[in-house]
PDB file of C-alpha atoms in Angstrom:
ATOM      1  CA  MET A   1      11.747  -3.699  10.280  1.00 49.00           C
ATOM      2  CA  LYS A   2      12.606  -0.601  12.356  1.00 49.00           C
ATOM      3  CA  THR A   3      14.086   1.022   9.285  1.00 48.00           C
ATOM      4  CA  LEU A   4      10.936   0.335   7.291  1.00 40.00           C
ATOM      5  CA  LYS A   5       8.808   1.734  10.182  1.00 43.00           C
ATOM      6  CA  HIS A   6      11.014   4.929  10.343  1.00 41.00           C
ATOM      7  CA  THR A   7      10.850   5.330   6.568  1.00 39.00           C
ATOM      8  CA  PHE A   8       7.019   4.986   6.651  1.00 38.00           C
ATOM      9  CA  ILE A   9       6.611   7.481   9.469  1.00 41.00           C
ATOM     10  CA  SER A  10       8.989   9.928   7.688  1.00 42.00           C
ATOM     11  CA  LEU A  11       6.859   9.662   4.520  1.00 36.00           C
ATOM     12  CA  ILE A  12       3.638  10.320   6.440  1.00 38.00           C
ATOM     13  CA  LEU A  13       5.117  13.400   8.170  1.00 35.00           C
ATOM     14  CA  LEU A  14       6.440  14.667   4.819  1.00 35.00           C
ATOM     15  CA  LEU A  15       2.967  14.242   3.283  1.00 34.00           C
ATOM     16  CA  ILE A  16       1.223  16.004   6.144  1.00 37.00           C
ATOM     17  CA  CYS A  17       3.627  18.933   5.981  1.00 37.00           C
ATOM     18  CA  SER A  18       3.347  19.265   2.180  1.00 38.00           C
ATOM     19  CA  CYS A  19      -0.488  19.147   2.288  1.00 42.00           C
ATOM     20  CA  GLY A  20      -0.806  22.173   4.465  1.00 41.00           C
ATOM     21  CA  SER A  21      -2.691  25.272   3.599  1.00 41.00           C
ATOM     22  CA  ASN A  22      -1.592  27.269   0.596  1.00 43.00           C
ATOM     23  CA  ASP A  23      -2.996  30.476   2.272  1.00 44.00           C
ATOM     24  CA  ASP A  24      -0.061  32.784   2.793  1.00 44.00           C
ATOM     25  CA  GLY A  25      -2.333  35.614   3.677  1.00 43.00           C
ATOM     26  CA  ASN A  26      -2.441  37.131   0.226  1.00 43.00           C
ATOM     27  CA  GLU A  27      -5.807  37.216  -1.576  1.00 44.00           C
ATOM     28  CA  GLU A  28      -5.757  36.890  -5.329  1.00 49.00           C
ATOM     29  CA  VAL A  29      -6.244  40.371  -6.792  1.00 54.00           C
ATOM     30  CA  GLN A  30      -7.326  40.784 -10.364  1.00 60.00           C
ATOM     31  CA  ASP A  31      -4.878  42.895 -12.442  1.00 65.00           C
ATOM     32  CA  ASN A  32      -6.749  46.053 -13.479  1.00 68.00           C
ATOM     33  CA  SER A  33      -4.026  47.532 -15.599  1.00 80.00           C
ATOM     34  CA  ASN A  34      -5.827  46.526 -18.785  1.00 92.00           C
ATOM     35  CA  TYR A  35      -9.415  47.220 -17.882  1.00 96.00           C
ATOM     36  CA  ALA A  36      -9.586  50.142 -20.334  1.00 95.00           C
ATOM     37  CA  GLU A  37      -8.793  47.658 -23.068  1.00 95.00           C
ATOM     38  CA  LEU A  38     -10.892  44.749 -21.805  1.00 96.00           C
ATOM     39  CA  ILE A  39     -14.017  46.839 -21.516  1.00 96.00           C
ATOM     40  CA  LEU A  40     -14.123  47.621 -25.218  1.00 96.00           C
ATOM     41  CA  GLY A  41     -16.930  46.087 -27.175  1.00 96.00           C
ATOM     42  CA  LYS A  42     -20.554  45.131 -26.684  1.00 96.00           C
ATOM     43  CA  TRP A  43     -21.757  43.628 -23.307  1.00 96.00           C
ATOM     44  CA  GLN A  44     -25.136  42.017 -22.775  1.00 94.00           C
ATOM     45  CA  TYR A  45     -26.684  41.819 -19.327  1.00 94.00           C
ATOM     46  CA  THR A  46     -27.188  38.199 -18.154  1.00 94.00           C
ATOM     47  CA  LYS A  47     -28.029  38.783 -14.479  1.00 95.00           C
ATOM     48  CA  VAL A  48     -29.036  41.832 -12.368  1.00 95.00           C
ATOM     49  CA  LEU A  49     -29.225  42.060  -8.573  1.00 95.00           C
ATOM     50  CA  ILE A  50     -30.848  45.043  -6.984  1.00 93.00           C
ATOM     51  CA  ASP A  51     -29.875  45.533  -3.424  1.00 92.00           C
ATOM     52  CA  GLY A  52     -28.823  41.810  -3.426  1.00 93.00           C
ATOM     53  CA  VAL A  53     -32.109  40.451  -4.877  1.00 95.00           C
ATOM     54  CA  GLU A  54     -32.144  39.049  -8.480  1.00 95.00           C
ATOM     55  CA  THR A  55     -34.622  40.859 -10.711  1.00 93.00           C
ATOM     56  CA  GLN A  56     -36.558  39.502 -13.693  1.00 87.00           C
ATOM     57  CA  GLU A  57     -38.012  42.821 -14.751  1.00 88.00           C
ATOM     58  CA  PRO A  58     -37.649  42.925 -18.521  1.00 85.00           C
ATOM     59  CA  CYS A  59     -36.376  46.387 -18.867  1.00 83.00           C
ATOM     60  CA  ARG A  60     -33.779  45.768 -16.140  1.00 87.00           C
ATOM     61  CA  ILE A  61     -32.265  42.730 -17.949  1.00 88.00           C
ATOM     62  CA  ASP A  62     -32.824  43.487 -21.681  1.00 91.00           C
ATOM     63  CA  VAL A  63     -29.857  45.853 -21.805  1.00 92.00           C
ATOM     64  CA  SER A  64     -26.611  45.989 -23.686  1.00 93.00           C
ATOM     65  CA  TYR A  65     -23.687  48.464 -23.397  1.00 93.00           C
ATOM     66  CA  THR A  66     -21.081  49.150 -26.094  1.00 96.00           C
ATOM     67  CA  TYR A  67     -17.869  50.779 -25.047  1.00 96.00           C
ATOM     68  CA  ARG A  68     -15.650  52.329 -27.793  1.00 96.00           C
ATOM     69  CA  ASN A  69     -12.069  53.226 -27.747  1.00 95.00           C
ATOM     70  CA  ASP A  70     -12.878  56.912 -28.259  1.00 96.00           C
ATOM     71  CA  ALA A  71     -14.236  56.966 -24.620  1.00 95.00           C
ATOM     72  CA  THR A  72     -17.851  56.963 -25.756  1.00 95.00           C
ATOM     73  CA  TYR A  73     -20.484  54.401 -24.801  1.00 95.00           C
ATOM     74  CA  SER A  74     -24.021  53.550 -25.893  1.00 94.00           C
ATOM     75  CA  ILE A  75     -26.771  51.763 -24.117  1.00 91.00           C
ATOM     76  CA  VAL A  76     -29.565  49.890 -25.873  1.00 91.00           C
ATOM     77  CA  LEU A  77     -32.706  48.734 -24.019  1.00 88.00           C
ATOM     78  CA  GLY A  78     -35.228  46.438 -25.590  1.00 85.00           C
ATOM     79  CA  GLU A  79     -32.842  44.870 -28.067  1.00 80.00           C
ATOM     80  CA  LYS A  80     -34.313  41.417 -27.405  1.00 80.00           C
ATOM     81  CA  GLY A  81     -37.896  42.790 -27.551  1.00 78.00           C
ATOM     82  CA  LEU A  82     -38.505  42.361 -23.793  1.00 77.00           C
ATOM     83  CA  CYS A  83     -39.328  46.060 -23.377  1.00 79.00           C
ATOM     84  CA  ALA A  84     -39.836  49.175 -25.479  1.00 78.00           C
ATOM     85  CA  PRO A  85     -36.618  50.027 -27.436  1.00 77.00           C
ATOM     86  CA  ASN A  86     -34.663  53.002 -26.017  1.00 85.00           C
ATOM     87  CA  GLY A  87     -31.131  54.129 -25.933  1.00 87.00           C
ATOM     88  CA  GLU A  88     -28.553  56.525 -24.459  1.00 87.00           C
ATOM     89  CA  THR A  89     -25.018  57.648 -25.252  1.00 91.00           C
ATOM     90  CA  GLY A  90     -22.321  59.360 -23.304  1.00 92.00           C
ATOM     91  CA  LEU A  91     -18.710  59.402 -22.211  1.00 93.00           C
ATOM     92  CA  TYR A  92     -16.903  57.038 -19.899  1.00 95.00           C
ATOM     93  CA  GLN A  93     -13.573  56.857 -18.113  1.00 96.00           C
ATOM     94  CA  VAL A  94     -11.804  53.862 -16.578  1.00 96.00           C
ATOM     95  CA  SER A  95      -9.597  54.567 -13.594  1.00 95.00           C
ATOM     96  CA  GLY A  96      -8.282  51.532 -11.589  1.00 95.00           C
ATOM     97  CA  ASN A  97     -11.289  49.359 -10.862  1.00 96.00           C
ATOM     98  CA  LYS A  98     -13.804  52.255 -11.336  1.00 96.00           C
ATOM     99  CA  VAL A  99     -15.711  53.182 -14.424  1.00 96.00           C
ATOM    100  CA  MET A 100     -17.394  56.576 -14.534  1.00 94.00           C
ATOM    101  CA  LEU A 101     -20.184  57.201 -17.069  1.00 92.00           C
ATOM    102  CA  ASN A 102     -21.707  60.573 -17.926  1.00 90.00           C
ATOM    103  CA  SER A 103     -24.827  60.659 -20.031  1.00 82.00           C
ATOM    104  CA  THR A 104     -25.028  63.065 -22.902  1.00 75.00           C
ATOM    105  CA  HIS A 105     -27.859  64.849 -21.083  1.00 68.00           C
ATOM    106  CA  GLY A 106     -25.362  65.557 -18.319  1.00 66.00           C
ATOM    107  CA  ASP A 107     -27.912  64.903 -15.612  1.00 72.00           C
ATOM    108  CA  ILE A 108     -27.074  61.303 -14.699  1.00 74.00           C
ATOM    109  CA  LYS A 109     -23.670  60.057 -13.656  1.00 85.00           C
ATOM    110  CA  PHE A 110     -22.985  56.390 -12.902  1.00 87.00           C
ATOM    111  CA  GLU A 111     -20.044  54.781 -11.042  1.00 93.00           C
ATOM    112  CA  TYR A 112     -19.205  51.155 -11.576  1.00 94.00           C
ATOM    113  CA  THR A 113     -16.913  49.239  -9.294  1.00 96.00           C
ATOM    114  CA  ILE A 114     -15.494  46.345 -11.294  1.00 97.00           C
ATOM    115  CA  GLU A 115     -15.512  43.007  -9.570  1.00 96.00           C
ATOM    116  CA  THR A 116     -14.593  40.893 -12.572  1.00 96.00           C
ATOM    117  CA  LEU A 117     -13.564  41.886 -16.121  1.00 96.00           C
ATOM    118  CA  ASN A 118     -12.045  39.555 -18.600  1.00 96.00           C
ATOM    119  CA  GLU A 119     -12.448  38.751 -22.241  1.00 94.00           C
ATOM    120  CA  ASN A 120     -15.889  37.066 -21.660  1.00 95.00           C
ATOM    121  CA  GLU A 121     -17.316  38.340 -18.407  1.00 97.00           C
ATOM    122  CA  PHE A 122     -17.958  41.728 -16.853  1.00 97.00           C
ATOM    123  CA  ILE A 123     -19.309  41.929 -13.296  1.00 97.00           C
ATOM    124  CA  TYR A 124     -19.644  45.250 -11.580  1.00 96.00           C
ATOM    125  CA  GLU A 125     -21.535  47.100  -8.871  1.00 96.00           C
ATOM    126  CA  GLU A 126     -23.368  50.120 -10.195  1.00 93.00           C
ATOM    127  CA  ARG A 127     -24.315  53.236  -8.244  1.00 90.00           C
ATOM    128  CA  ILE A 128     -26.084  56.253  -9.619  1.00 85.00           C
ATOM    129  CA  LEU A 129     -24.306  59.317  -8.171  1.00 84.00           C
ATOM    130  CA  ASP A 130     -27.455  61.002  -6.923  1.00 80.00           C
ATOM    131  CA  GLU A 131     -28.939  60.832  -3.473  1.00 76.00           C
ATOM    132  CA  ASP A 132     -32.445  60.256  -5.007  1.00 79.00           C
ATOM    133  CA  PHE A 133     -31.217  56.814  -6.281  1.00 77.00           C
ATOM    134  CA  PRO A 134     -30.014  54.859  -3.330  1.00 79.00           C
ATOM    135  CA  GLU A 135     -30.223  51.406  -4.871  1.00 85.00           C
ATOM    136  CA  VAL A 136     -27.080  49.312  -5.537  1.00 90.00           C
ATOM    137  CA  LYS A 137     -27.166  47.207  -8.678  1.00 92.00           C
ATOM    138  CA  THR A 138     -24.860  44.264  -9.283  1.00 94.00           C
ATOM    139  CA  VAL A 139     -24.687  43.410 -12.971  1.00 95.00           C
ATOM    140  CA  THR A 140     -23.261  40.348 -14.712  1.00 94.00           C
ATOM    141  CA  CYS A 141     -22.640  40.714 -18.420  1.00 94.00           C
ATOM    142  CA  LYS A 142     -21.290  38.540 -21.182  1.00 96.00           C
ATOM    143  CA  LYS A 143     -19.356  39.765 -24.208  1.00 95.00           C
ATOM    144  CA  SER A 144     -21.379  39.725 -27.362  1.00 88.00           C
ATOM    145  CA  ARG A 145     -19.540  38.019 -30.208  1.00 74.00           C
ATOM    146  CA  ARG A 146     -20.267  38.901 -33.789  1.00 58.00           C
ATOM    147  CA  VAL A 147     -20.708  35.968 -36.047  1.00 44.00           C
ATOM    148  CA  LYS A 148     -18.917  36.245 -39.389  1.00 43.00           C
ATOM    149  CA  LEU A 149     -20.756  34.615 -42.220  1.00 43.00           C
ATOM    150  CA  ILE A 150     -18.524  32.950 -44.765  1.00 45.00           C
ATOM    151  CA  ALA A 151     -19.972  31.947 -48.113  1.00 45.00           C
ATOM    152  CA  TYR A 152     -18.804  28.646 -49.473  1.00 46.00           C
ATOM    153  CA  ILE A 153     -19.186  28.102 -53.240  1.00 53.00           C
ATOM    154  CA  GLY A 154     -18.512  24.602 -54.174  1.00 47.00           C
TER     155      GLY A 154
END
């Protein structure tokens, strides 16, 4: 009986020790070495926070960005018909977890700090690099998928 009791206590101690915290002090850090590749394609806004408050303003959420591998981008507003159609193009550069955008007009520069970027989701904090625009915008986007139509003749 003593042997069974010692075995039981040993098993409980083993379980307690093995169920400890997995926190070894290292936070998971997203690998940003392929951000320049992951950003390519068309991204549609799904959620926009301005200074931490979610907005439902049509022209702030009816936005899509397309990033091309020649370092150019285009913005389309009003694609869903929520606001008047408009657009912009420019150049972008990815460096670490930062994306710098320069409009073709040369008067507006944006800096994005990437929070999440993978094949399906892009979350970033946007700042306009001008003291007249102090707002901080946090944007969540989803990757647009093009649907290929296949004709079936039977």
